[in-house]
Short mmCIF file of C-alpha atoms in Angstrom, two decimals:
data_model
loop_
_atom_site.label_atom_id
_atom_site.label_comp_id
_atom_site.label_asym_id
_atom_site.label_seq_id
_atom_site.Cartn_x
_atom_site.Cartn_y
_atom_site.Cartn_z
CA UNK A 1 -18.98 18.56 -7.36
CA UNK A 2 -16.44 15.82 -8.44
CA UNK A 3 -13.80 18.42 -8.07
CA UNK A 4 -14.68 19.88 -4.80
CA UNK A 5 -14.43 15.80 -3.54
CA UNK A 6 -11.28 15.49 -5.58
CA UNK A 7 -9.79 18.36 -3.95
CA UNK A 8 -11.31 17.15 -0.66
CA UNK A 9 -9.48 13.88 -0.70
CA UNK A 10 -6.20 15.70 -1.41
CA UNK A 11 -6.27 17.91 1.35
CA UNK A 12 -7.45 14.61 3.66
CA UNK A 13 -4.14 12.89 1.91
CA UNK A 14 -2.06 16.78 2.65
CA UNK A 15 -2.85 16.51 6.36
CA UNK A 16 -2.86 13.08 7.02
CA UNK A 17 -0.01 11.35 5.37
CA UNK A 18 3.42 12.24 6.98
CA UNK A 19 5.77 10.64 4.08
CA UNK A 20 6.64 13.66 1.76
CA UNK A 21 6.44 12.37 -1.40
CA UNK A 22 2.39 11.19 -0.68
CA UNK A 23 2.00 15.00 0.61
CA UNK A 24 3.22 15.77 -2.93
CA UNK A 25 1.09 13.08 -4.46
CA UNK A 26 -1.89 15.43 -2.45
CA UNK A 27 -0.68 18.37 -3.94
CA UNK A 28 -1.10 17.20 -7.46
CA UNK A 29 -4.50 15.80 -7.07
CA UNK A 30 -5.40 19.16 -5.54
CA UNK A 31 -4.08 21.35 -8.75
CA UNK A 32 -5.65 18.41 -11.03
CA UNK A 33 -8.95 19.15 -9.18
CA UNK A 34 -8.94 22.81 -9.42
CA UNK A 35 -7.73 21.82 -13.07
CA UNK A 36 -10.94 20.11 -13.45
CA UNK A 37 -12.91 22.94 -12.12
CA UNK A 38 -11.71 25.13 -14.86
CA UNK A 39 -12.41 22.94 -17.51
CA UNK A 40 -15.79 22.54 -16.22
CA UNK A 41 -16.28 26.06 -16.20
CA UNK A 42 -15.40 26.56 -19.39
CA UNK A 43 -17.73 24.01 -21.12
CA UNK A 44 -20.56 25.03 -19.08
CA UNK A 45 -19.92 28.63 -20.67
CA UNK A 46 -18.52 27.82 -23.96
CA UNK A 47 -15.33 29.57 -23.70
CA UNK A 48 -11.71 28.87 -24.05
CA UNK A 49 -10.42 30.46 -21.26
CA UNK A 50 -10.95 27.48 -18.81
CA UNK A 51 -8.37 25.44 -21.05
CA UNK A 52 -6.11 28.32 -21.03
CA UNK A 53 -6.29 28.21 -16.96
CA UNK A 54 -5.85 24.47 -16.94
CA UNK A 55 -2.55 24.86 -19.06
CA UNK A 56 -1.28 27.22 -16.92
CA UNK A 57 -1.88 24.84 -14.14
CA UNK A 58 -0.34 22.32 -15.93
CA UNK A 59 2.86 24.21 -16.25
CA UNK A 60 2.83 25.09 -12.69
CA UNK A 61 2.45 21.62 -11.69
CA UNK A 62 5.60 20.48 -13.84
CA UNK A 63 7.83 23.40 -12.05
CA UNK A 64 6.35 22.96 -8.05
CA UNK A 65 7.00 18.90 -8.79
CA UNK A 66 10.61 18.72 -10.19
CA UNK A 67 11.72 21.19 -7.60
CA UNK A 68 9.89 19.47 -4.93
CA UNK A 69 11.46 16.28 -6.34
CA UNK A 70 14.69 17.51 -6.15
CA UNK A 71 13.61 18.69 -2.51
CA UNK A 72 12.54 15.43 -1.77
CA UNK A 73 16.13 13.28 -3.00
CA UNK A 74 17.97 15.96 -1.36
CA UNK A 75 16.34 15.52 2.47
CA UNK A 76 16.39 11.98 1.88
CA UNK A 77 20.52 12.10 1.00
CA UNK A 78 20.63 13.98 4.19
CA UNK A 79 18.63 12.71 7.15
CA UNK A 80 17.68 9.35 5.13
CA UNK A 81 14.45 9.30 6.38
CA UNK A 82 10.68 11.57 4.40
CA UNK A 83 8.74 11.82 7.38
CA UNK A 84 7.96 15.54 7.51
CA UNK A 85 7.62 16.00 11.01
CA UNK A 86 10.89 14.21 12.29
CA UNK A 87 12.88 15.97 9.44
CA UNK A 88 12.10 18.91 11.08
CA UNK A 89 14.87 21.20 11.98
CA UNK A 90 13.66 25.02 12.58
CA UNK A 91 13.69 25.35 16.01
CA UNK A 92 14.15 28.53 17.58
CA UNK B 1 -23.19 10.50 -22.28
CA UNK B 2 -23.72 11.21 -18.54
CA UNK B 3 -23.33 7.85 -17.60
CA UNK B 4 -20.17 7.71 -19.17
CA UNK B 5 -19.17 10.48 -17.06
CA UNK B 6 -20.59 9.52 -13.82
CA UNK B 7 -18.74 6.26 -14.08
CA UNK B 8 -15.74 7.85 -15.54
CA UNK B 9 -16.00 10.27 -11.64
CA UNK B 10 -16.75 7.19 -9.70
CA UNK B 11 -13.27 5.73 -10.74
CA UNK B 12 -11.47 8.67 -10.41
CA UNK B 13 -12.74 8.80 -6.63
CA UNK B 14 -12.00 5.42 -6.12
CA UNK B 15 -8.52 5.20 -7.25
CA UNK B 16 -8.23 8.63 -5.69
CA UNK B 17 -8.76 7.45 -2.58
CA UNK B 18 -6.49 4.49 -2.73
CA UNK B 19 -3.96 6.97 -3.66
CA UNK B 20 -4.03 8.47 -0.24
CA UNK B 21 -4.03 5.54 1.62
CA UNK B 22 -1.64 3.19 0.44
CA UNK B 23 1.58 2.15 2.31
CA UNK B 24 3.84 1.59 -0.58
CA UNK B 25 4.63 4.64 -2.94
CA UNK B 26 4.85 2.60 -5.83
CA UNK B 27 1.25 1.23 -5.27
CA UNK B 28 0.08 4.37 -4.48
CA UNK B 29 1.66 5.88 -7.93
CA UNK B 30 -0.11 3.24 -10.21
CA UNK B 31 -3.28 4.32 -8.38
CA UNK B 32 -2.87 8.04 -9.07
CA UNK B 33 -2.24 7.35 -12.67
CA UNK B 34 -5.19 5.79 -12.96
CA UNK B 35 -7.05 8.86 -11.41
CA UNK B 36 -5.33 11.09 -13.83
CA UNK B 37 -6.80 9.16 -16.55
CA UNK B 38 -10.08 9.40 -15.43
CA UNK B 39 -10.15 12.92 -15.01
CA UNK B 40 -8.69 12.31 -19.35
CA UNK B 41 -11.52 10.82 -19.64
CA UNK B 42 -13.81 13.64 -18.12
CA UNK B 43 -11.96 15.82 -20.04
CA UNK B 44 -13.15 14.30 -23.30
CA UNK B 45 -16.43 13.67 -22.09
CA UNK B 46 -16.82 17.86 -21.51
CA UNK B 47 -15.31 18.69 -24.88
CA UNK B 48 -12.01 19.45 -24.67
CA UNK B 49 -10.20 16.86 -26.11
CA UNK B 50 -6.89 18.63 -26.39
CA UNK B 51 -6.76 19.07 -22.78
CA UNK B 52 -7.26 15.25 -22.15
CA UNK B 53 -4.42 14.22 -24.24
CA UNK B 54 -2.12 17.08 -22.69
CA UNK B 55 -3.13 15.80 -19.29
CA UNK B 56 -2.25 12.30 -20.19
CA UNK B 57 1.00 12.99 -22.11
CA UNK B 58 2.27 15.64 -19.20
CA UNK B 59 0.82 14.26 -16.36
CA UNK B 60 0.07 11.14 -16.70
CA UNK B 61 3.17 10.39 -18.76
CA UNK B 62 5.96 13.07 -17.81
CA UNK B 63 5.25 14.09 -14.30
CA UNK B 64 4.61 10.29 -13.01
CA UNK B 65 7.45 9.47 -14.19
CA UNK B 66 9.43 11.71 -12.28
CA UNK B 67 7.61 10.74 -9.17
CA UNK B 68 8.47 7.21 -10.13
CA UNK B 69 12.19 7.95 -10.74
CA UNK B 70 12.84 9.72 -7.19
CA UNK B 71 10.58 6.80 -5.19
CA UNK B 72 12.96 4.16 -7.40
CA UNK B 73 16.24 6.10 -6.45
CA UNK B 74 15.63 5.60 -3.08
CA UNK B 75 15.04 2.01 -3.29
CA UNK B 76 18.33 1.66 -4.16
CA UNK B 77 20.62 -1.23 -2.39
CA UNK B 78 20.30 -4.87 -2.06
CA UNK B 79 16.58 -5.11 -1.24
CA UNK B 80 16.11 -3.47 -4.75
CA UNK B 81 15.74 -7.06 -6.15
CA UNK B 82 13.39 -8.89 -3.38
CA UNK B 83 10.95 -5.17 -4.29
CA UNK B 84 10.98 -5.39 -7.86
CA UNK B 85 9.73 -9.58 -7.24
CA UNK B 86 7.07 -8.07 -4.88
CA UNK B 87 6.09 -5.90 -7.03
CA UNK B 88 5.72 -8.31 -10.22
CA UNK B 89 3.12 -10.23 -7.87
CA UNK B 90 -0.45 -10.20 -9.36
CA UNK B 91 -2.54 -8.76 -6.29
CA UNK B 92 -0.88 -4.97 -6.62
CA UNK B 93 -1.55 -4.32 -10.16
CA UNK B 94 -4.77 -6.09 -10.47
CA UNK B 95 -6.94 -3.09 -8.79
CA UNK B 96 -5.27 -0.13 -11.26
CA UNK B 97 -5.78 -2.90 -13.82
CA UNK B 98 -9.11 -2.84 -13.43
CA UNK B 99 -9.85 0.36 -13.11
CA UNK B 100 -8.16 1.17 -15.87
CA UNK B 101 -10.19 -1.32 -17.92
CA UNK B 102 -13.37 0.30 -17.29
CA UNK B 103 -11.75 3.49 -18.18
CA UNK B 104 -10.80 2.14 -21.39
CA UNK B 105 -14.54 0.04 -21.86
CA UNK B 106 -15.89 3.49 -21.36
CA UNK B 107 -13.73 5.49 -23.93
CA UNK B 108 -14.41 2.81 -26.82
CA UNK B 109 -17.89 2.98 -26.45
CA UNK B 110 -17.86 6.97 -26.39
CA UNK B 111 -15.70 6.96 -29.48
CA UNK B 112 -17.95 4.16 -31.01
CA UNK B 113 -21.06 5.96 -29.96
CA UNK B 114 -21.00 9.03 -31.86
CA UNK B 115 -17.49 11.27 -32.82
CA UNK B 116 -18.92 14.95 -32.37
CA UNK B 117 -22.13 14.37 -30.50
CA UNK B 118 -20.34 12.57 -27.82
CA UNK B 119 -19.70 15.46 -25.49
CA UNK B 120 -22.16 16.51 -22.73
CA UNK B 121 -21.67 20.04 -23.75
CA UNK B 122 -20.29 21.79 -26.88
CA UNK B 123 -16.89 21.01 -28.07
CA UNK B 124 -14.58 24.48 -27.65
CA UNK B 125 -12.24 22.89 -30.82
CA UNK B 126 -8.60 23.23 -29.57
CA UNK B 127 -8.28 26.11 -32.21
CA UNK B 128 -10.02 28.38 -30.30
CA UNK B 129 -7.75 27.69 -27.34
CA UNK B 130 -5.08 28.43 -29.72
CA UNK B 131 -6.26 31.20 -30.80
CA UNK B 132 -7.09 32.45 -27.06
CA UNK B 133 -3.87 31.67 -25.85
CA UNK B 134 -1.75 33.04 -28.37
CA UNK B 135 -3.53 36.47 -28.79
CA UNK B 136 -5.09 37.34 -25.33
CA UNK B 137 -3.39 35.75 -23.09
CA UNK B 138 0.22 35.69 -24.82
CA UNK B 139 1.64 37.32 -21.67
CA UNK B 140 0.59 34.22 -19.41
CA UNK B 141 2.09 32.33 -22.18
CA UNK B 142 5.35 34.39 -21.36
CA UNK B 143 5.00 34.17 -17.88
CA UNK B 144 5.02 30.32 -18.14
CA UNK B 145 8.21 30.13 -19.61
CA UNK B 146 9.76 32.15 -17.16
CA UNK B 147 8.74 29.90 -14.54
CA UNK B 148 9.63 26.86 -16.40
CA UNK B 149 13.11 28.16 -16.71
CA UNK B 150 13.53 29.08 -12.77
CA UNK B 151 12.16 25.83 -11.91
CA UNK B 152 14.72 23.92 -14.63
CA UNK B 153 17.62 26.26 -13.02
CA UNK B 154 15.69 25.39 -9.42
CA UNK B 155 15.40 21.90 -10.06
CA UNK B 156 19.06 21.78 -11.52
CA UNK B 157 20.70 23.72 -8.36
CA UNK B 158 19.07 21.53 -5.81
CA UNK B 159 19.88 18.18 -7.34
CA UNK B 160 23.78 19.11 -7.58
CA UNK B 161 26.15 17.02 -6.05
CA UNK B 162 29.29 17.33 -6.23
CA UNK B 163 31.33 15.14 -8.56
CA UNK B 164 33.57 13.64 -7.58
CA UNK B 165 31.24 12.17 -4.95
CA UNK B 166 28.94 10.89 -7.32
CA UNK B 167 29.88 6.31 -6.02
CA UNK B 168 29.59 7.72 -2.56
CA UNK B 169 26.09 9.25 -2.89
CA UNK B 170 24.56 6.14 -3.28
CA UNK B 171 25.32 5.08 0.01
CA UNK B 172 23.24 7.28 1.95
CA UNK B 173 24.92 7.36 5.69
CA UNK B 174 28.05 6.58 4.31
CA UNK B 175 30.81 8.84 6.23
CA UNK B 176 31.60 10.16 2.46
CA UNK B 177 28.24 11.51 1.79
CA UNK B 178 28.55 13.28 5.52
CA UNK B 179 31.87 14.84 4.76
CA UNK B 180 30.27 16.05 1.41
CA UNK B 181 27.20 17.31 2.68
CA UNK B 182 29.50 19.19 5.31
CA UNK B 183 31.49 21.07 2.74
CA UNK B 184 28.87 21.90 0.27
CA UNK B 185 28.82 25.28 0.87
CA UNK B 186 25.50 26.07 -0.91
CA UNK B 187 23.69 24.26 1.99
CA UNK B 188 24.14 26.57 5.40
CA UNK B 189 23.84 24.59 8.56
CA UNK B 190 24.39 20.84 7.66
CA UNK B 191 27.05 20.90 9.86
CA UNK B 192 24.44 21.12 12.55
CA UNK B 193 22.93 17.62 11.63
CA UNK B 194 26.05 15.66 10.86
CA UNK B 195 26.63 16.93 14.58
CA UNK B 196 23.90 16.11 16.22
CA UNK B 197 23.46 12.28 14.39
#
């Protein structure tokens, strides 16, 4: 329940902030919520494979955020602006 | 125990939520800290207390900081100094502050209360996990290292600049950082925005 509200407020943060380093902000309170889940999971049926899932996520995590970080510095060196919708450049 | 945990989910909402709708970065940062150490706090509260000091030393501590060091590289410049005052000014840290207080009232009287009846449910001892991880699942365990290492050599590839322009990158729309961006030849079709601005 916490989780699914956790993960809830970090897709309302995903879809309605437009600065790209809150939309990553989102994206980690999403994976922390699903991390959450797991755990949960895992002490309501006494078994360690919850904690295994929620270190996996917490390797994932590390990897999607230092190469969206380095994402992030390299827009911002180039159009000097994070709003995702202006930075926009795939038109067809 | 499960008002410990019901309080410890009420601040993690909270602060959750002012995560999402700050203005300032920074602000919203301190907030999202403070969530992550609720959900710690959870974490002990279900029995795994491995996994709440793991979350706080790699989240709370390793990944925050990196957020912190890109939102503080591009504060770079002469307003740098007026920011850091704003910052220091008592109504932005006093709401993580006391968040984080109850987070900490709540985990001395847990650890005061009891040290192995204090979970909700029954403690899986981080040996198991150890034991899981390292005999069942030792494959994921490979697989996780493989993606740390494309990520460093990700991470690594995209945050190369070149250098000898390493001055002129701090001054974002300086004509330098153009002409670099234009002959960096790992990045197809800058050409088209230093054009078209």
């Amino acid at each position: 329940m916490l989780a699914a509200i956790l993960f809830t407020l970090g897709v309302i943060g995903l879809l309605v902030r437009r600065n790209i380093i809150f939309v990553l902000m989102s994206v980690e309170i999403m994976l922390n919520a699903s991390g959450l889940a797991f755990i949960a999971a895992g002490a309501r049926w006494a078994q360690a494979d919850g904690q295994i899932m929620f270190l996996m996520i917490l390797t994932m995590a590390a990897a999607e955020v230092a190469v969206g970080l380095a994402l992030v510095l390299q827009v911002y060196h180039r159009f000097e602006l994070l709003d995702s919708d202006r930075v926009s450049e795939m038109k067809g | 125990m499960v008002i410990a945990f019901y309080i410890a989910g009420a601040v993690a909402i909270v602060a959750t939520v002012m995560t999402i709708t700050r203005v300032n970065a920074v602000h919203a940062l301190l907030y999202l800290i403070v969530s992550l150490l609720a959900a710690a706090v959870i974490f002990f509260l279900m029995g795994a207390p491995a996994i709440a000091a793991l979350e706080i030393v790699i989240y709370a501590g390793a990944i925050m900081v990196l957020f912190l060091f890109t939102v503080m590289m591009m504060n770079l410049g002469q307003r740098s100094a007026q920011r850091e005052r704003e910052l220091l000014t008592p109504g932005i840290w006093i709401g993580p502050l006391i968040l984080g207080a109850v987070l900490l009232a709540e985990f001395g009287y847990v650890l005061m209360r009891g040290p192995s009846r204090g979970e909700m449910n029954a403690a899986i001892p981080p040996k198991a996990v150890g034991i899981a991880l390292y005999g069942q699942y030792v494959i994921a365990v490979e697989l996780a290292s493989f993606l740390m290492l494309a990520a460093l050599i990700g991470a690594f590839h995209l945050g190369w600049r070149r250098p000898g322009s390493a001055q002129e990158g701090l001054h974002v729309g300086s004509d330098g950082a153009r002409a670099d961006a234009r002959s960096d030849l790992v990045h197809a079709g800058s050409d088209r925005v230093t054009r078209a601005s």
